[in-house]
Amino acid sequence: MYEQIKNDMIESMKNKEKERLTVIRGVKSAVDKEHIDKQKEINDELVIDAITHQVKLIKDSIKEFEKGGRKDLIEKANFELSTLQQYLPEALTEEEIEKILDDIFKKTNPEGMKDMGKVMKEVTPLVKGRFDMSKISMMIKERLN
């Protein structure tokens, strides 16, 4: 994935796609920062973590722009969002998440909210970057209550 990002960055420079280049440079910088901060090897998981974090920040920004009525900034943020999502794995549907949760609940047999961490530990590697983790957390809490 990291190689793809670097190749896309070069392609955007050649094609003079200024906005896309800015977004891709931001992704590469975020991945490089994660690599240095966490002292981890650059791999797909690290790239997905960095991109997922950026997506979350952009979605939060869009909410704020909507409150302020800034359509120009919303359009720019949506472009950034669509560019970033090209690098993420295919998103899971809610039905697929429900099935994954069914399997994990059978496997872990949680007895209440005290087992939330145990369930999240099993779910996270399967869905990270493919579904909103806050929604998954809410779905698990509903099941545990």
PDB file of N, CA, C and O in Angstrom, residues 40-114:
ATOM      1  N   LYS A  40       7.614   1.273  14.290  1.00  0.00           N
ATOM      2  CA  LYS A  40       7.128   0.055  13.646  1.00  0.00           C
ATOM      3  C   LYS A  40       7.513   0.068  12.184  1.00  0.00           C
ATOM      4  O   LYS A  40       7.648   1.123  11.570  1.00  0.00           O
ATOM      5  N   GLU A  41       7.628  -1.119  11.630  1.00  0.00           N
ATOM      6  CA  GLU A  41       7.895  -1.266  10.210  1.00  0.00           C
ATOM      7  C   GLU A  41       6.693  -0.759   9.418  1.00  0.00           C
ATOM      8  O   GLU A  41       5.551  -0.936   9.824  1.00  0.00           O
ATOM      9  N   ILE A  42       6.962  -0.132   8.271  1.00  0.00           N
ATOM     10  CA  ILE A  42       5.865   0.337   7.425  1.00  0.00           C
ATOM     11  C   ILE A  42       5.269  -0.870   6.721  1.00  0.00           C
ATOM     12  O   ILE A  42       5.931  -1.537   5.934  1.00  0.00           O
ATOM     13  N   ASN A  43       4.018  -1.164   7.052  1.00  0.00           N
ATOM     14  CA  ASN A  43       3.292  -2.258   6.412  1.00  0.00           C
ATOM     15  C   ASN A  43       1.853  -1.802   6.196  1.00  0.00           C
ATOM     16  O   ASN A  43       1.495  -0.676   6.536  1.00  0.00           O
ATOM     17  N   ASP A  44       1.041  -2.668   5.615  1.00  0.00           N
ATOM     18  CA  ASP A  44      -0.341  -2.289   5.303  1.00  0.00           C
ATOM     19  C   ASP A  44      -1.121  -1.895   6.549  1.00  0.00           C
ATOM     20  O   ASP A  44      -1.940  -0.978   6.508  1.00  0.00           O
ATOM     21  N   GLU A  45      -0.881  -2.578   7.661  1.00  0.00           N
ATOM     22  CA  GLU A  45      -1.610  -2.268   8.894  1.00  0.00           C
ATOM     23  C   GLU A  45      -1.308  -0.846   9.367  1.00  0.00           C
ATOM     24  O   GLU A  45      -2.211  -0.102   9.749  1.00  0.00           O
ATOM     25  N   LEU A  46      -0.039  -0.450   9.310  1.00  0.00           N
ATOM     26  CA  LEU A  46       0.353   0.895   9.721  1.00  0.00           C
ATOM     27  C   LEU A  46      -0.265   1.943   8.788  1.00  0.00           C
ATOM     28  O   LEU A  46      -0.755   2.972   9.244  1.00  0.00           O
ATOM     29  N   VAL A  47      -0.282   1.652   7.493  1.00  0.00           N
ATOM     30  CA  VAL A  47      -0.875   2.557   6.506  1.00  0.00           C
ATOM     31  C   VAL A  47      -2.372   2.700   6.774  1.00  0.00           C
ATOM     32  O   VAL A  47      -2.902   3.817   6.785  1.00  0.00           O
ATOM     33  N   ILE A  48      -3.052   1.592   7.020  1.00  0.00           N
ATOM     34  CA  ILE A  48      -4.494   1.630   7.296  1.00  0.00           C
ATOM     35  C   ILE A  48      -4.770   2.428   8.566  1.00  0.00           C
ATOM     36  O   ILE A  48      -5.713   3.228   8.609  1.00  0.00           O
ATOM     37  N   ASP A  49      -3.955   2.231   9.602  1.00  0.00           N
ATOM     38  CA  ASP A  49      -4.131   2.999  10.842  1.00  0.00           C
ATOM     39  C   ASP A  49      -4.034   4.498  10.579  1.00  0.00           C
ATOM     40  O   ASP A  49      -4.868   5.277  11.049  1.00  0.00           O
ATOM     41  N   ALA A  50      -3.006   4.894   9.826  1.00  0.00           N
ATOM     42  CA  ALA A  50      -2.796   6.316   9.545  1.00  0.00           C
ATOM     43  C   ALA A  50      -3.945   6.887   8.720  1.00  0.00           C
ATOM     44  O   ALA A  50      -4.452   7.977   9.016  1.00  0.00           O
ATOM     45  N   ILE A  51      -4.378   6.153   7.696  1.00  0.00           N
ATOM     46  CA  ILE A  51      -5.458   6.639   6.839  1.00  0.00           C
ATOM     47  C   ILE A  51      -6.771   6.689   7.610  1.00  0.00           C
ATOM     48  O   ILE A  51      -7.533   7.655   7.493  1.00  0.00           O
ATOM     49  N   THR A  52      -7.040   5.674   8.412  1.00  0.00           N
ATOM     50  CA  THR A  52      -8.264   5.647   9.212  1.00  0.00           C
ATOM     51  C   THR A  52      -8.321   6.845  10.151  1.00  0.00           C
ATOM     52  O   THR A  52      -9.376   7.468  10.324  1.00  0.00           O
ATOM     53  N   HIS A  53      -7.191   7.169  10.746  1.00  0.00           N
ATOM     54  CA  HIS A  53      -7.123   8.325  11.644  1.00  0.00           C
ATOM     55  C   HIS A  53      -7.425   9.610  10.871  1.00  0.00           C
ATOM     56  O   HIS A  53      -8.197  10.457  11.346  1.00  0.00           O
ATOM     57  N   GLN A  54      -6.843   9.745   9.685  1.00  0.00           N
ATOM     58  CA  GLN A  54      -7.103  10.940   8.879  1.00  0.00           C
ATOM     59  C   GLN A  54      -8.566  11.021   8.461  1.00  0.00           C
ATOM     60  O   GLN A  54      -9.158  12.099   8.472  1.00  0.00           O
ATOM     61  N   VAL A  55      -9.163   9.897   8.100  1.00  0.00           N
ATOM     62  CA  VAL A  55     -10.580   9.868   7.714  1.00  0.00           C
ATOM     63  C   VAL A  55     -11.443  10.350   8.867  1.00  0.00           C
ATOM     64  O   VAL A  55     -12.365  11.145   8.687  1.00  0.00           O
ATOM     65  N   LYS A  56     -11.134   9.887  10.065  1.00  0.00           N
ATOM     66  CA  LYS A  56     -11.895  10.289  11.245  1.00  0.00           C
ATOM     67  C   LYS A  56     -11.788  11.807  11.462  1.00  0.00           C
ATOM     68  O   LYS A  56     -12.785  12.476  11.723  1.00  0.00           O
ATOM     69  N   LEU A  57     -10.582  12.344  11.323  1.00  0.00           N
ATOM     70  CA  LEU A  57     -10.397  13.784  11.497  1.00  0.00           C
ATOM     71  C   LEU A  57     -11.188  14.579  10.455  1.00  0.00           C
ATOM     72  O   LEU A  57     -11.812  15.597  10.779  1.00  0.00           O
ATOM     73  N   ILE A  58     -11.175  14.103   9.223  1.00  0.00           N
ATOM     74  CA  ILE A  58     -11.905  14.804   8.158  1.00  0.00           C
ATOM     75  C   ILE A  58     -13.405  14.756   8.406  1.00  0.00           C
ATOM     76  O   ILE A  58     -14.107  15.757   8.231  1.00  0.00           O
ATOM     77  N   LYS A  59     -13.916  13.594   8.843  1.00  0.00           N
ATOM     78  CA  LYS A  59     -15.351  13.493   9.132  1.00  0.00           C
ATOM     79  C   LYS A  59     -15.743  14.445  10.255  1.00  0.00           C
ATOM     80  O   LYS A  59     -16.808  15.076  10.209  1.00  0.00           O
ATOM     81  N   ASP A  60     -14.884  14.559  11.275  1.00  0.00           N
ATOM     82  CA  ASP A  60     -15.153  15.504  12.360  1.00  0.00           C
ATOM     83  C   ASP A  60     -15.160  16.942  11.827  1.00  0.00           C
ATOM     84  O   ASP A  60     -15.999  17.757  12.218  1.00  0.00           O
ATOM     85  N   SER A  61     -14.222  17.235  10.933  1.00  0.00           N
ATOM     86  CA  SER A  61     -14.155  18.575  10.342  1.00  0.00           C
ATOM     87  C   SER A  61     -15.400  18.878   9.536  1.00  0.00           C
ATOM     88  O   SER A  61     -15.933  19.997   9.594  1.00  0.00           O
ATOM     89  N   ILE A  62     -15.881  17.903   8.786  1.00  0.00           N
ATOM     90  CA  ILE A  62     -17.084  18.108   7.975  1.00  0.00           C
ATOM     91  C   ILE A  62     -18.265  18.479   8.864  1.00  0.00           C
ATOM     92  O   ILE A  62     -19.046  19.378   8.529  1.00  0.00           O
ATOM     93  N   LYS A  63     -18.389  17.823  10.010  1.00  0.00           N
ATOM     94  CA  LYS A  63     -19.480  18.151  10.940  1.00  0.00           C
ATOM     95  C   LYS A  63     -19.388  19.613  11.386  1.00  0.00           C
ATOM     96  O   LYS A  63     -20.387  20.316  11.461  1.00  0.00           O
ATOM     97  N   GLU A  64     -18.167  20.050  11.679  1.00  0.00           N
ATOM     98  CA  GLU A  64     -17.965  21.435  12.120  1.00  0.00           C
ATOM     99  C   GLU A  64     -18.244  22.417  10.977  1.00  0.00           C
ATOM    100  O   GLU A  64     -18.835  23.470  11.191  1.00  0.00           O
ATOM    101  N   PHE A  65     -17.816  22.067   9.773  1.00  0.00           N
ATOM    102  CA  PHE A  65     -18.065  22.931   8.611  1.00  0.00           C
ATOM    103  C   PHE A  65     -19.558  23.060   8.345  1.00  0.00           C
ATOM    104  O   PHE A  65     -20.038  24.129   7.963  1.00  0.00           O
ATOM    105  N   GLU A  66     -20.296  21.961   8.552  1.00  0.00           N
ATOM    106  CA  GLU A  66     -21.751  21.999   8.354  1.00  0.00           C
ATOM    107  C   GLU A  66     -22.392  22.947   9.358  1.00  0.00           C
ATOM    108  O   GLU A  66     -23.307  23.694   9.012  1.00  0.00           O
ATOM    109  N   LYS A  67     -21.914  22.917  10.601  1.00  0.00           N
ATOM    110  CA  LYS A  67     -22.445  23.829  11.617  1.00  0.00           C
ATOM    111  C   LYS A  67     -22.200  25.281  11.224  1.00  0.00           C
ATOM    112  O   LYS A  67     -23.028  26.149  11.480  1.00  0.00           O
ATOM    113  N   GLY A  68     -21.036  25.523  10.615  1.00  0.00           N
ATOM    114  CA  GLY A  68     -20.675  26.882  10.219  1.00  0.00           C
ATOM    115  C   GLY A  68     -21.178  27.276   8.842  1.00  0.00           C
ATOM    116  O   GLY A  68     -20.972  28.409   8.409  1.00  0.00           O
ATOM    117  N   GLY A  69     -21.812  26.337   8.141  1.00  0.00           N
ATOM    118  CA  GLY A  69     -22.345  26.632   6.816  1.00  0.00           C
ATOM    119  C   GLY A  69     -21.271  26.873   5.769  1.00  0.00           C
ATOM    120  O   GLY A  69     -21.455  27.665   4.844  1.00  0.00           O
ATOM    121  N   ARG A  70     -20.130  26.220   5.902  1.00  0.00           N
ATOM    122  CA  ARG A  70     -19.007  26.415   4.974  1.00  0.00           C
ATOM    123  C   ARG A  70     -19.015  25.366   3.879  1.00  0.00           C
ATOM    124  O   ARG A  70     -18.294  24.372   3.937  1.00  0.00           O
ATOM    125  N   LYS A  71     -19.831  25.580   2.849  1.00  0.00           N
ATOM    126  CA  LYS A  71     -19.958  24.617   1.755  1.00  0.00           C
ATOM    127  C   LYS A  71     -18.653  24.433   0.994  1.00  0.00           C
ATOM    128  O   LYS A  71     -18.354  23.335   0.533  1.00  0.00           O
ATOM    129  N   ASP A  72     -17.863  25.496   0.872  1.00  0.00           N
ATOM    130  CA  ASP A  72     -16.594  25.397   0.161  1.00  0.00           C
ATOM    131  C   ASP A  72     -15.646  24.421   0.868  1.00  0.00           C
ATOM    132  O   ASP A  72     -14.997  23.582   0.237  1.00  0.00           O
ATOM    133  N   LEU A  73     -15.586  24.522   2.178  1.00  0.00           N
ATOM    134  CA  LEU A  73     -14.713  23.624   2.947  1.00  0.00           C
ATOM    135  C   LEU A  73     -15.262  22.208   2.992  1.00  0.00           C
ATOM    136  O   LEU A  73     -14.501  21.242   3.038  1.00  0.00           O
ATOM    137  N   ILE A  74     -16.589  22.074   2.977  1.00  0.00           N
ATOM    138  CA  ILE A  74     -17.215  20.745   2.959  1.00  0.00           C
ATOM    139  C   ILE A  74     -16.854  20.031   1.664  1.00  0.00           C
ATOM    140  O   ILE A  74     -16.491  18.846   1.676  1.00  0.00           O
ATOM    141  N   GLU A  75     -16.917  20.738   0.536  1.00  0.00           N
ATOM    142  CA  GLU A  75     -16.558  20.139  -0.752  1.00  0.00           C
ATOM    143  C   GLU A  75     -15.104  19.683  -0.760  1.00  0.00           C
ATOM    144  O   GLU A  75     -14.783  18.588  -1.224  1.00  0.00           O
ATOM    145  N   LYS A  76     -14.210  20.521  -0.239  1.00  0.00           N
ATOM    146  CA  LYS A  76     -12.790  20.185  -0.181  1.00  0.00           C
ATOM    147  C   LYS A  76     -12.574  18.954   0.704  1.00  0.00           C
ATOM    148  O   LYS A  76     -11.833  18.032   0.346  1.00  0.00           O
ATOM    149  N   ALA A  77     -13.239  18.925   1.850  1.00  0.00           N
ATOM    150  CA  ALA A  77     -13.100  17.795   2.774  1.00  0.00           C
ATOM    151  C   ALA A  77     -13.656  16.517   2.162  1.00  0.00           C
ATOM    152  O   ALA A  77     -13.082  15.435   2.337  1.00  0.00           O
ATOM    153  N   ASN A  78     -14.763  16.618   1.427  1.00  0.00           N
ATOM    154  CA  ASN A  78     -15.331  15.437   0.769  1.00  0.00           C
ATOM    155  C   ASN A  78     -14.394  14.900  -0.301  1.00  0.00           C
ATOM    156  O   ASN A  78     -14.284  13.684  -0.483  1.00  0.00           O
ATOM    157  N   PHE A  79     -13.715  15.792  -1.016  1.00  0.00           N
ATOM    158  CA  PHE A  79     -12.723  15.357  -2.005  1.00  0.00           C
ATOM    159  C   PHE A  79     -11.587  14.607  -1.303  1.00  0.00           C
ATOM    160  O   PHE A  79     -11.159  13.538  -1.744  1.00  0.00           O
ATOM    161  N   GLU A  80     -11.100  15.162  -0.190  1.00  0.00           N
ATOM    162  CA  GLU A  80     -10.031  14.506   0.578  1.00  0.00           C
ATOM    163  C   GLU A  80     -10.492  13.134   1.056  1.00  0.00           C
ATOM    164  O   GLU A  80      -9.746  12.155   0.974  1.00  0.00           O
ATOM    165  N   LEU A  81     -11.716  13.079   1.529  1.00  0.00           N
ATOM    166  CA  LEU A  81     -12.282  11.829   2.038  1.00  0.00           C
ATOM    167  C   LEU A  81     -12.350  10.776   0.937  1.00  0.00           C
ATOM    168  O   LEU A  81     -11.931   9.627   1.144  1.00  0.00           O
ATOM    169  N   SER A  82     -12.840  11.153  -0.224  1.00  0.00           N
ATOM    170  CA  SER A  82     -12.950  10.183  -1.324  1.00  0.00           C
ATOM    171  C   SER A  82     -11.562   9.724  -1.784  1.00  0.00           C
ATOM    172  O   SER A  82     -11.382   8.562  -2.138  1.00  0.00           O
ATOM    173  N   THR A  83     -10.585  10.617  -1.764  1.00  0.00           N
ATOM    174  CA  THR A  83      -9.217  10.240  -2.142  1.00  0.00           C
ATOM    175  C   THR A  83      -8.640   9.252  -1.136  1.00  0.00           C
ATOM    176  O   THR A  83      -8.047   8.237  -1.524  1.00  0.00           O
ATOM    177  N   LEU A  84      -8.833   9.507   0.137  1.00  0.00           N
ATOM    178  CA  LEU A  84      -8.306   8.616   1.180  1.00  0.00           C
ATOM    179  C   LEU A  84      -8.969   7.246   1.140  1.00  0.00           C
ATOM    180  O   LEU A  84      -8.314   6.220   1.342  1.00  0.00           O
ATOM    181  N   GLN A  85     -10.264   7.222   0.881  1.00  0.00           N
ATOM    182  CA  GLN A  85     -10.992   5.958   0.911  1.00  0.00           C
ATOM    183  C   GLN A  85     -10.568   5.013  -0.212  1.00  0.00           C
ATOM    184  O   GLN A  85     -10.810   3.818  -0.124  1.00  0.00           O
ATOM    185  N   GLN A  86      -9.904   5.536  -1.222  1.00  0.00           N
ATOM    186  CA  GLN A  86      -9.385   4.674  -2.283  1.00  0.00           C
ATOM    187  C   GLN A  86      -8.318   3.717  -1.754  1.00  0.00           C
ATOM    188  O   GLN A  86      -8.092   2.655  -2.323  1.00  0.00           O
ATOM    189  N   TYR A  87      -7.663   4.113  -0.677  1.00  0.00           N
ATOM    190  CA  TYR A  87      -6.571   3.308  -0.132  1.00  0.00           C
ATOM    191  C   TYR A  87      -7.025   2.331   0.948  1.00  0.00           C
ATOM    192  O   TYR A  87      -6.258   1.463   1.350  1.00  0.00           O
ATOM    193  N   LEU A  88      -8.228   2.502   1.427  1.00  0.00           N
ATOM    194  CA  LEU A  88      -8.729   1.610   2.478  1.00  0.00           C
ATOM    195  C   LEU A  88      -9.309   0.342   1.858  1.00  0.00           C
ATOM    196  O   LEU A  88      -9.808   0.359   0.741  1.00  0.00           O
ATOM    197  N   PRO A  89      -9.265  -0.770   2.608  1.00  0.00           N
ATOM    198  CA  PRO A  89      -9.892  -1.996   2.110  1.00  0.00           C
ATOM    199  C   PRO A  89     -11.394  -1.786   1.936  1.00  0.00           C
ATOM    200  O   PRO A  89     -11.971  -0.867   2.520  1.00  0.00           O
ATOM    201  N   GLU A  90     -12.011  -2.658   1.153  1.00  0.00           N
ATOM    202  CA  GLU A  90     -13.449  -2.552   0.907  1.00  0.00           C
ATOM    203  C   GLU A  90     -14.211  -2.596   2.229  1.00  0.00           C
ATOM    204  O   GLU A  90     -13.953  -3.432   3.091  1.00  0.00           O
ATOM    205  N   ALA A  91     -15.160  -1.671   2.369  1.00  0.00           N
ATOM    206  CA  ALA A  91     -15.932  -1.570   3.607  1.00  0.00           C
ATOM    207  C   ALA A  91     -16.856  -2.777   3.770  1.00  0.00           C
ATOM    208  O   ALA A  91     -17.325  -3.359   2.796  1.00  0.00           O
ATOM    209  N   LEU A  92     -17.089  -3.130   5.015  1.00  0.00           N
ATOM    210  CA  LEU A  92     -18.011  -4.223   5.338  1.00  0.00           C
ATOM    211  C   LEU A  92     -19.425  -3.667   5.486  1.00  0.00           C
ATOM    212  O   LEU A  92     -19.610  -2.526   5.894  1.00  0.00           O
ATOM    213  N   THR A  93     -20.409  -4.498   5.198  1.00  0.00           N
ATOM    214  CA  THR A  93     -21.799  -4.096   5.404  1.00  0.00           C
ATOM    215  C   THR A  93     -22.175  -4.376   6.859  1.00  0.00           C
ATOM    216  O   THR A  93     -21.491  -5.128   7.564  1.00  0.00           O
ATOM    217  N   GLU A  94     -23.286  -3.799   7.279  1.00  0.00           N
ATOM    218  CA  GLU A  94     -23.742  -4.020   8.649  1.00  0.00           C
ATOM    219  C   GLU A  94     -24.098  -5.492   8.879  1.00  0.00           C
ATOM    220  O   GLU A  94     -23.886  -6.021   9.971  1.00  0.00           O
ATOM    221  N   GLU A  95     -24.617  -6.158   7.837  1.00  0.00           N
ATOM    222  CA  GLU A  95     -24.951  -7.580   7.958  1.00  0.00           C
ATOM    223  C   GLU A  95     -23.676  -8.414   8.180  1.00  0.00           C
ATOM    224  O   GLU A  95     -23.669  -9.351   8.980  1.00  0.00           O
ATOM    225  N   GLU A  96     -22.611  -8.068   7.461  1.00  0.00           N
ATOM    226  CA  GLU A  96     -21.343  -8.790   7.635  1.00  0.00           C
ATOM    227  C   GLU A  96     -20.793  -8.574   9.041  1.00  0.00           C
ATOM    228  O   GLU A  96     -20.272  -9.500   9.657  1.00  0.00           O
ATOM    229  N   ILE A  97     -20.947  -7.365   9.555  1.00  0.00           N
ATOM    230  CA  ILE A  97     -20.499  -7.066  10.922  1.00  0.00           C
ATOM    231  C   ILE A  97     -21.306  -7.884  11.921  1.00  0.00           C
ATOM    232  O   ILE A  97     -20.748  -8.453  12.862  1.00  0.00           O
ATOM    233  N   GLU A  98     -22.618  -7.960  11.719  1.00  0.00           N
ATOM    234  CA  GLU A  98     -23.474  -8.743  12.619  1.00  0.00           C
ATOM    235  C   GLU A  98     -23.019 -10.208  12.649  1.00  0.00           C
ATOM    236  O   GLU A  98     -22.965 -10.826  13.709  1.00  0.00           O
ATOM    237  N   LYS A  99     -22.681 -10.749  11.488  1.00  0.00           N
ATOM    238  CA  LYS A  99     -22.232 -12.138  11.412  1.00  0.00           C
ATOM    239  C   LYS A  99     -20.909 -12.312  12.161  1.00  0.00           C
ATOM    240  O   LYS A  99     -20.731 -13.272  12.908  1.00  0.00           O
ATOM    241  N   ILE A 100     -19.988 -11.374  11.960  1.00  0.00           N
ATOM    242  CA  ILE A 100     -18.699 -11.422  12.662  1.00  0.00           C
ATOM    243  C   ILE A 100     -18.928 -11.363  14.167  1.00  0.00           C
ATOM    244  O   ILE A 100     -18.329 -12.129  14.932  1.00  0.00           O
ATOM    245  N   LEU A 101     -19.821 -10.469  14.600  1.00  0.00           N
ATOM    246  CA  LEU A 101     -20.116 -10.349  16.031  1.00  0.00           C
ATOM    247  C   LEU A 101     -20.751 -11.633  16.570  1.00  0.00           C
ATOM    248  O   LEU A 101     -20.419 -12.063  17.686  1.00  0.00           O
ATOM    249  N   ASP A 102     -21.652 -12.248  15.791  1.00  0.00           N
ATOM    250  CA  ASP A 102     -22.259 -13.520  16.214  1.00  0.00           C
ATOM    251  C   ASP A 102     -21.176 -14.560  16.476  1.00  0.00           C
ATOM    252  O   ASP A 102     -21.177 -15.230  17.512  1.00  0.00           O
ATOM    253  N   ASP A 103     -20.235 -14.686  15.531  1.00  0.00           N
ATOM    254  CA  ASP A 103     -19.153 -15.668  15.661  1.00  0.00           C
ATOM    255  C   ASP A 103     -18.282 -15.383  16.884  1.00  0.00           C
ATOM    256  O   ASP A 103     -17.942 -16.291  17.636  1.00  0.00           O
ATOM    257  N   ILE A 104     -17.966 -14.119  17.088  1.00  0.00           N
ATOM    258  CA  ILE A 104     -17.090 -13.761  18.210  1.00  0.00           C
ATOM    259  C   ILE A 104     -17.809 -13.938  19.541  1.00  0.00           C
ATOM    260  O   ILE A 104     -17.201 -14.383  20.520  1.00  0.00           O
ATOM    261  N   PHE A 105     -19.099 -13.631  19.582  1.00  0.00           N
ATOM    262  CA  PHE A 105     -19.852 -13.826  20.825  1.00  0.00           C
ATOM    263  C   PHE A 105     -19.934 -15.314  21.172  1.00  0.00           C
ATOM    264  O   PHE A 105     -19.875 -15.684  22.337  1.00  0.00           O
ATOM    265  N   LYS A 106     -20.069 -16.160  20.151  1.00  0.00           N
ATOM    266  CA  LYS A 106     -20.072 -17.613  20.408  1.00  0.00           C
ATOM    267  C   LYS A 106     -18.711 -18.061  20.919  1.00  0.00           C
ATOM    268  O   LYS A 106     -18.613 -18.888  21.816  1.00  0.00           O
ATOM    269  N   LYS A 107     -17.662 -17.506  20.335  1.00  0.00           N
ATOM    270  CA  LYS A 107     -16.294 -17.892  20.688  1.00  0.00           C
ATOM    271  C   LYS A 107     -15.899 -17.420  22.088  1.00  0.00           C
ATOM    272  O   LYS A 107     -15.335 -18.175  22.877  1.00  0.00           O
ATOM    273  N   THR A 108     -16.203 -16.136  22.416  1.00  0.00           N
ATOM    274  CA  THR A 108     -15.747 -15.558  23.684  1.00  0.00           C
ATOM    275  C   THR A 108     -16.736 -15.751  24.821  1.00  0.00           C
ATOM    276  O   THR A 108     -16.348 -15.687  25.989  1.00  0.00           O
ATOM    277  N   ASN A 109     -18.017 -15.937  24.495  1.00  0.00           N
ATOM    278  CA  ASN A 109     -19.065 -16.119  25.500  1.00  0.00           C
ATOM    279  C   ASN A 109     -19.013 -15.036  26.591  1.00  0.00           C
ATOM    280  O   ASN A 109     -18.860 -15.345  27.774  1.00  0.00           O
ATOM    281  N   PRO A 110     -19.171 -13.755  26.214  1.00  0.00           N
ATOM    282  CA  PRO A 110     -19.101 -12.679  27.204  1.00  0.00           C
ATOM    283  C   PRO A 110     -20.295 -12.709  28.154  1.00  0.00           C
ATOM    284  O   PRO A 110     -21.389 -13.101  27.770  1.00  0.00           O
ATOM    285  N   GLU A 111     -20.033 -12.293  29.390  1.00  0.00           N
ATOM    286  CA  GLU A 111     -21.071 -12.342  30.414  1.00  0.00           C
ATOM    287  C   GLU A 111     -21.609 -10.964  30.791  1.00  0.00           C
ATOM    288  O   GLU A 111     -22.454 -10.868  31.664  1.00  0.00           O
ATOM    289  N   GLY A 112     -21.115  -9.913  30.190  1.00  0.00           N
ATOM    290  CA  GLY A 112     -21.593  -8.572  30.504  1.00  0.00           C
ATOM    291  C   GLY A 112     -20.585  -7.531  30.046  1.00  0.00           C
ATOM    292  O   GLY A 112     -19.633  -7.835  29.341  1.00  0.00           O
ATOM    293  N   MET A 113     -20.808  -6.284  30.499  1.00  0.00           N
ATOM    294  CA  MET A 113     -19.957  -5.177  30.079  1.00  0.00           C
ATOM    295  C   MET A 113     -18.498  -5.377  30.481  1.00  0.00           C
ATOM    296  O   MET A 113     -17.612  -4.838  29.842  1.00  0.00           O
ATOM    297  N   LYS A 114     -18.254  -6.165  31.505  1.00  0.00           N
ATOM    298  CA  LYS A 114     -16.867  -6.388  31.936  1.00  0.00           C
ATOM    299  C   LYS A 114     -16.055  -7.124  30.875  1.00  0.00           C
ATOM    300  O   LYS A 114     -14.833  -7.064  30.870  1.00  0.00           O
TER     301      LYS A 114
END
